[in-house]
mmCIF file of C-alpha atoms and ligand atoms in Angstrom:
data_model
loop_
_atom_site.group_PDB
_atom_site.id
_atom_site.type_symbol
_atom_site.label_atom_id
_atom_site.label_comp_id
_atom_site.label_asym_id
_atom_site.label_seq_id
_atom_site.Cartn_x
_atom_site.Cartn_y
_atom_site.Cartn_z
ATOM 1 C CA UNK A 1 -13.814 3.310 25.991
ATOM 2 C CA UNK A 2 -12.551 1.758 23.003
ATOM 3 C CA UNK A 3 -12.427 -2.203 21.919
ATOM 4 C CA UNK A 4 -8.897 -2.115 22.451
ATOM 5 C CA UNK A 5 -8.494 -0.559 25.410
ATOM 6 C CA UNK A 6 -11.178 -2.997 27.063
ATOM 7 C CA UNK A 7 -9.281 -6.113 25.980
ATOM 8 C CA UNK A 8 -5.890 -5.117 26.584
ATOM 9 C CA UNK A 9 -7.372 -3.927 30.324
ATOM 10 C CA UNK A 10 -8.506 -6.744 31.143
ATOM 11 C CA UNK A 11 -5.912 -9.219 30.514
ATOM 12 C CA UNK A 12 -5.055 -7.621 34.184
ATOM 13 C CA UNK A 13 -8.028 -9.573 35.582
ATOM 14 C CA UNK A 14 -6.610 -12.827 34.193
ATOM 15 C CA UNK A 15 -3.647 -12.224 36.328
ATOM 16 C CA UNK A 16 -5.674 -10.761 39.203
ATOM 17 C CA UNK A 17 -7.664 -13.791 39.585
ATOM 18 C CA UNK A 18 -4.879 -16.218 39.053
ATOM 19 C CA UNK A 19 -5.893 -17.865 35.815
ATOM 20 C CA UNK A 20 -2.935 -17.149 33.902
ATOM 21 C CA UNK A 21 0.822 -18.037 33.736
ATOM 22 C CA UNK A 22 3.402 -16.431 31.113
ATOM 23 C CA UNK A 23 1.333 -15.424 28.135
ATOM 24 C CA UNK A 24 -1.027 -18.390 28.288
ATOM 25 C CA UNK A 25 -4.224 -17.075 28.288
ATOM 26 C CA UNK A 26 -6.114 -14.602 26.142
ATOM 27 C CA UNK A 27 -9.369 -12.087 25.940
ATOM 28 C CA UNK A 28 -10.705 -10.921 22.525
ATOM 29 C CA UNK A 29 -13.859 -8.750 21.658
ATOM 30 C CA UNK A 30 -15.724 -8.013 18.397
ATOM 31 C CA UNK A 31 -15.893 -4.622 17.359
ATOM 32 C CA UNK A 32 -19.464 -3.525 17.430
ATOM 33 C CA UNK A 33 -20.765 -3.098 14.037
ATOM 34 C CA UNK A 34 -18.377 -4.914 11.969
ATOM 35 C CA UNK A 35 -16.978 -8.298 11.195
ATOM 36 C CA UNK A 36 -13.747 -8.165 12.987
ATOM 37 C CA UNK A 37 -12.456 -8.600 16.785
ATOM 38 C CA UNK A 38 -9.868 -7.634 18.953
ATOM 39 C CA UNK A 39 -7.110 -10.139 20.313
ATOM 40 C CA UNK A 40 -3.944 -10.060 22.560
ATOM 41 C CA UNK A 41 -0.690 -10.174 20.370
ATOM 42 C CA UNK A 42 1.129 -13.486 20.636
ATOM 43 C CA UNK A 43 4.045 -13.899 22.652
ATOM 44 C CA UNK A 44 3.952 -10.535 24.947
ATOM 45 C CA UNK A 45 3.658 -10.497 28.407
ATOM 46 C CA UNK A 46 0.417 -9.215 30.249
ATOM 47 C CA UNK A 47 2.093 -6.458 31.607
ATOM 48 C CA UNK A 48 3.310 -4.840 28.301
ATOM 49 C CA UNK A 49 -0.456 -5.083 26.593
ATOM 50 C CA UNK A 50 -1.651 -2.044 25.743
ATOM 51 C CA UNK A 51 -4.588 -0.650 23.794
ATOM 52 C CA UNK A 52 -1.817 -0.363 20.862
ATOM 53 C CA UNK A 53 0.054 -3.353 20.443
ATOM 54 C CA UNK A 54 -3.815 -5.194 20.836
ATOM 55 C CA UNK A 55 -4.261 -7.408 16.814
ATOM 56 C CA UNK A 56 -7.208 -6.872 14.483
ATOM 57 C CA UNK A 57 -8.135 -9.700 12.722
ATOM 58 C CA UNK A 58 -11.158 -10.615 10.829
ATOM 59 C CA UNK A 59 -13.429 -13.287 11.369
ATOM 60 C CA UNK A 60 -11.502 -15.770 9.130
ATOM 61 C CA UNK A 61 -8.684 -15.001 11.970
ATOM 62 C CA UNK A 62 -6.119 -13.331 9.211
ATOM 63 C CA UNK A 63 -4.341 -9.631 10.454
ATOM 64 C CA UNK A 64 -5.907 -6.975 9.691
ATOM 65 C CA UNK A 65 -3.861 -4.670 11.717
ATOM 66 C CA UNK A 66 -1.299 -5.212 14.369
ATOM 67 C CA UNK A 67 2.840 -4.684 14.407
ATOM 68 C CA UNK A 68 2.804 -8.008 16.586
ATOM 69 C CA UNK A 69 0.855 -11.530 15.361
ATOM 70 C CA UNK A 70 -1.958 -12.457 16.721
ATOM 71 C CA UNK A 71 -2.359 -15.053 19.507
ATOM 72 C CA UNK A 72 -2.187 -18.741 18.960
ATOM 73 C CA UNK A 73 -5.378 -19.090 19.798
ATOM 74 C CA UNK A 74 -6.758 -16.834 16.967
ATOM 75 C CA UNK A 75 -8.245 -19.303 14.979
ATOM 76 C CA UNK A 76 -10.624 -20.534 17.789
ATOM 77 C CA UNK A 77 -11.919 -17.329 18.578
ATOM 78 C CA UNK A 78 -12.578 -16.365 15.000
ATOM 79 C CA UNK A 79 -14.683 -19.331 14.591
ATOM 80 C CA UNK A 80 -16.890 -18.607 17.671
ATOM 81 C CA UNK A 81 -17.197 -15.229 16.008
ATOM 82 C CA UNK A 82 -18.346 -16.691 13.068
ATOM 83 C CA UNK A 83 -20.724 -19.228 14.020
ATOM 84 C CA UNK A 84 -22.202 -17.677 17.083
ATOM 85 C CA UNK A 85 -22.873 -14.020 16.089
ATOM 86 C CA UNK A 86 -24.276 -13.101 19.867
ATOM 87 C CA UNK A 87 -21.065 -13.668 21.276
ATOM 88 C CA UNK A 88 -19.096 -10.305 22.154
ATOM 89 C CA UNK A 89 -16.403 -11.595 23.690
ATOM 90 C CA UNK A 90 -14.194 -15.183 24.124
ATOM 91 C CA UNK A 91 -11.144 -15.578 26.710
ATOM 92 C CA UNK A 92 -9.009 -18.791 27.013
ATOM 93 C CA UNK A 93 -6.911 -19.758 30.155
ATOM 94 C CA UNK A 94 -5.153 -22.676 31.151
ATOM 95 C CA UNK A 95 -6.314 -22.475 34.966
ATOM 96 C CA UNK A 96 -5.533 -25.172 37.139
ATOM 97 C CA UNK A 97 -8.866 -26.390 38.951
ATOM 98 C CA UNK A 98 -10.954 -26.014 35.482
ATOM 99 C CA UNK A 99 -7.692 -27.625 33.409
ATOM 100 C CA UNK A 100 -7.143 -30.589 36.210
ATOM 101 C CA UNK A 101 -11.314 -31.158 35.194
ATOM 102 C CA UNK A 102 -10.473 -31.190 31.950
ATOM 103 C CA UNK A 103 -7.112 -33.298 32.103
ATOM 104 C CA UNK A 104 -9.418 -36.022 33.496
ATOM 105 C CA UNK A 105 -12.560 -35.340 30.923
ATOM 106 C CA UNK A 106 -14.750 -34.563 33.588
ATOM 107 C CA UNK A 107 -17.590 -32.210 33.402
ATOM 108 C CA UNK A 108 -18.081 -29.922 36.659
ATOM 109 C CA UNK A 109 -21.705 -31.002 38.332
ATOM 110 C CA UNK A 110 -24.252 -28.175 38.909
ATOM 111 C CA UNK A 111 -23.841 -28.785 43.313
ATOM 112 C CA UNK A 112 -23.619 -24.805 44.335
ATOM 113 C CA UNK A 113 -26.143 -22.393 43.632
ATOM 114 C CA UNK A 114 -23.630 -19.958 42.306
ATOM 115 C CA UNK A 115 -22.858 -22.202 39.282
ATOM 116 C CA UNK A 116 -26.574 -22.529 38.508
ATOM 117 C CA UNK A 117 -27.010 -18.842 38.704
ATOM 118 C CA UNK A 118 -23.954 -18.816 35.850
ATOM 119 C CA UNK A 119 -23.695 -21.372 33.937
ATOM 120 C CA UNK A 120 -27.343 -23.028 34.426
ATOM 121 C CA UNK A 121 -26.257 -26.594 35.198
ATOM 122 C CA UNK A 122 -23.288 -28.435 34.718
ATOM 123 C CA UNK A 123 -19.610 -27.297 33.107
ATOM 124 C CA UNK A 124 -19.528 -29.293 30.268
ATOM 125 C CA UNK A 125 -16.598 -30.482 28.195
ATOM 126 C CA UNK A 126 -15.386 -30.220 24.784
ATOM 127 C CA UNK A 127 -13.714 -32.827 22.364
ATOM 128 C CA UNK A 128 -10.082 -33.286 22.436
ATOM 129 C CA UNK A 129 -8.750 -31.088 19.602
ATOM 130 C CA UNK A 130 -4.949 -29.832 18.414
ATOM 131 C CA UNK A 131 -3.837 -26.511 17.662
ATOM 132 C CA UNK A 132 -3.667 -25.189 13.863
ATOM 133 C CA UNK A 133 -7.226 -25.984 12.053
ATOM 134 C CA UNK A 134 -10.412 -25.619 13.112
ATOM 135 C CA UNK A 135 -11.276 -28.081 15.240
ATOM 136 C CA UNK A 136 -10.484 -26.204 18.754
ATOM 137 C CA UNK A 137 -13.493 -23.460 17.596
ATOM 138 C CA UNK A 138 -15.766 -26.455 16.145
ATOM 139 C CA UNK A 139 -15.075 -27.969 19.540
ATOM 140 C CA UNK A 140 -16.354 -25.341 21.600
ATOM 141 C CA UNK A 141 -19.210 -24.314 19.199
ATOM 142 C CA UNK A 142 -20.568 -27.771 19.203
ATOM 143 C CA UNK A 143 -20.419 -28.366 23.025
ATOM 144 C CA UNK A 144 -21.968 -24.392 23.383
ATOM 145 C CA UNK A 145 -24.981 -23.677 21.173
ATOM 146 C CA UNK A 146 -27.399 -24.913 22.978
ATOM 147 C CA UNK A 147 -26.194 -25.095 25.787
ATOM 148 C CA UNK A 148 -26.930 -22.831 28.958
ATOM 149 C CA UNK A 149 -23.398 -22.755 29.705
ATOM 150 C CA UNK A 150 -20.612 -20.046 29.107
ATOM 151 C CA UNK A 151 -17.909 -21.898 29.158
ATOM 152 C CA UNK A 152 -16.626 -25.516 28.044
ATOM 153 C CA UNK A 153 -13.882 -27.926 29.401
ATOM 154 C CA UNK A 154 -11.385 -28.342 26.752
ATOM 155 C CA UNK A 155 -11.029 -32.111 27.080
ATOM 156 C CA UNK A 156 -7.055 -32.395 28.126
ATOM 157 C CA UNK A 157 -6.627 -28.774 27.483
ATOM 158 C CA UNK A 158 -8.157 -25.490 29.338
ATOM 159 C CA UNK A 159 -11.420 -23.419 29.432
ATOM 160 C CA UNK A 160 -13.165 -21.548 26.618
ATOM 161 C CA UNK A 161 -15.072 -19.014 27.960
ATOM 162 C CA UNK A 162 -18.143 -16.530 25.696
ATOM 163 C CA UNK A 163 -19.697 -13.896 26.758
ATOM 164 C CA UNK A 164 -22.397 -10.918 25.315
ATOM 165 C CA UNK A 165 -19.196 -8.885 26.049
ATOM 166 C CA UNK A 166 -15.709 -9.241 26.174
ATOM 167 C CA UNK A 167 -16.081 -8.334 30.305
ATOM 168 C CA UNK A 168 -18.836 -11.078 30.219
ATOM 169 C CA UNK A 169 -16.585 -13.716 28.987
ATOM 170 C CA UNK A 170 -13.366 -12.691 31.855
ATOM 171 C CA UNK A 171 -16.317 -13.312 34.494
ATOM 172 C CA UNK A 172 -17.486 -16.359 33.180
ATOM 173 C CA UNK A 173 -13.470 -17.655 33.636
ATOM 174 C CA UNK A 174 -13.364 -16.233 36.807
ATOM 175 C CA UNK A 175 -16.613 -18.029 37.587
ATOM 176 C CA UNK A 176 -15.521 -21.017 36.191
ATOM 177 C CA UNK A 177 -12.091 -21.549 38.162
ATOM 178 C CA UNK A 178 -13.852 -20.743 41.301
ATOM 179 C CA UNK A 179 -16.275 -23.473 41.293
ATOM 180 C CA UNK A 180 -14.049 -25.922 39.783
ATOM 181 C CA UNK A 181 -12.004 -25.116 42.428
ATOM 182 C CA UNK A 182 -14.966 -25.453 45.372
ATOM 183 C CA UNK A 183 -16.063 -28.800 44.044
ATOM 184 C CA UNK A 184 -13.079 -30.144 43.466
ATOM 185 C CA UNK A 185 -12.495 -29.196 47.437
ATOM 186 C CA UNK A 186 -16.033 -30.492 47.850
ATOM 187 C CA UNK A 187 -14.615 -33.912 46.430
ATOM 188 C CA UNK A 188 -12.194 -34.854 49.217
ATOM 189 C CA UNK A 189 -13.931 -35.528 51.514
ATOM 190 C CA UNK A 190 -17.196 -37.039 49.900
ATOM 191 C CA UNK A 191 -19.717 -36.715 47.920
ATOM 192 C CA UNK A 192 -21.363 -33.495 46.590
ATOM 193 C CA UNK A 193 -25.275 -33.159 46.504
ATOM 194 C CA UNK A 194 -27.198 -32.435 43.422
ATOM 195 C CA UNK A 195 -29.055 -29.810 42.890
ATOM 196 C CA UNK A 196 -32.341 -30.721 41.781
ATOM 197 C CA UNK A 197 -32.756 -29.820 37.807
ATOM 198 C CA UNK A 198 -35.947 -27.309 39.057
ATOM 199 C CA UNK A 199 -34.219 -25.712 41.436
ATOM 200 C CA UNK A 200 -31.221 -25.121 38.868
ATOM 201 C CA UNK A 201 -33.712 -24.126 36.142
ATOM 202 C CA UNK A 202 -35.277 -21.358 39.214
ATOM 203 C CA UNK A 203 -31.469 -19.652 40.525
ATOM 204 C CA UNK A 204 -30.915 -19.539 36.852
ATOM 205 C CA UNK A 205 -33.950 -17.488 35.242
ATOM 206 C CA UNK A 206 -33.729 -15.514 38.041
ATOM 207 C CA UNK A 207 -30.069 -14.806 38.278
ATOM 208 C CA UNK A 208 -30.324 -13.758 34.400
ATOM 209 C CA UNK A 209 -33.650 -11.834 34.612
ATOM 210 C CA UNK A 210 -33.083 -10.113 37.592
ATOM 211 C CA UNK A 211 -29.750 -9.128 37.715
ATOM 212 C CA UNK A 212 -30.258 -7.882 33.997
ATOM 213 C CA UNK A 213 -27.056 -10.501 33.011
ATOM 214 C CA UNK A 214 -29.471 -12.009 29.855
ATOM 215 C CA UNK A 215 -27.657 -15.270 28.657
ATOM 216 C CA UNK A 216 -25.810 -14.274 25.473
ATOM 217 C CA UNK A 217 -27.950 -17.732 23.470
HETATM 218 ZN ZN1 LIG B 301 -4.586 -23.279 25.378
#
């Protein structure tokens, strides 16, 4: 299946799992072997994506081909391209649990095992940054390398989501809104419990050994 066809598809899991309103939210992929990736066109709805109106662009984020501009966004992806060359695939969303954690610049505690099998420990967030330079990509590289996490809590903003794979990155989003959505439940009515940091560090390597899903760092 092509680059193009595998973002534009699934943009349809964005909506699927609720992530998403209007066009605010994007998937992008590198094309194997070369220094470009794919992103959604700015501006057009999710149900009008197809593998032909997806944008080219190169890893400085400037067109390389595309009728339609590329998303906003472009810039931040092209910089995760460019400083973390494992990463296959970024997606952005807005969605509400993982947003409402990072309108209040919270990170999401490592309290169910399903977020240490994914993300290895806590959610972390990023530095508050604004549209139109780099600081959005520097943001999320900073608060990533290094880190055992996939994605990063824009502070004030949304979730930043890698992956080795463009389909790695959408489930890392998914992943991400579900548990800030659990332990945000897990809030009301008291306390979560921690996780003890061996325990994390076991559900993780095995998660990512034995289900073959290798962290992309
Ligand atoms: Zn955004």
């Amino acid at each position: 299946m092509s680059i193009r066809k595998i973002v534009a598809d699934l943009h349809a899991e964005l909506v699927r799992y609720n992530l998403v309103v209007w066009t605010a939210g994007n998937v992008s992929g590198r094309v194997p072997g070369e220094d470009l990736f794919v992103i959604k066109p700015s501006g057009v709805s999710y149900d009008e994506l197809t593998p032909e109106n997806m944008v080219v662009c190169d890893l400085d984020g400037n067109l390389v081909a595309g009728e339609h501009s590329p998303s906003s966004d472009t810039a931040a992806h092209a910089y995760v391209y460019r400083n973390m060359p494992e990463v296959g695939g970024v997606v952005h969303t807005h969605s509400t649990y993982a947003s409402a954690w990072a309108a209040r610049g919270e990170a999401i505690p490592c309290v169910l095992t399903a977020m240490a099998d994914e993300f290895g420990g806590e959610i972390p967030v990023g530095p508050f940054a604004l549209i139109g330079d780099d600081s959005i990509g520097q943001g999320i590289v900073e608060t990533l390398k290094g880190h055992r996490s996939k994605a990063v809590l824009m502070q004030n903003h949304g979730v930043f989501s890698i992956g080795k794979d463009p389909r790695d990155a959408v489930k890392a989003a998914v992943m991400c809104e579900d548990v800030a959505r659990t332990v945000h439940v897990a809030r009301q009515l008291g306390q979560p419990l921690p996780i003890a940091q061996d325990d994390i560090d076991r559900l993780y390597d095995r998660y990512q050994n034995v289900y073959g899903q290798r962290s992309p760092r």
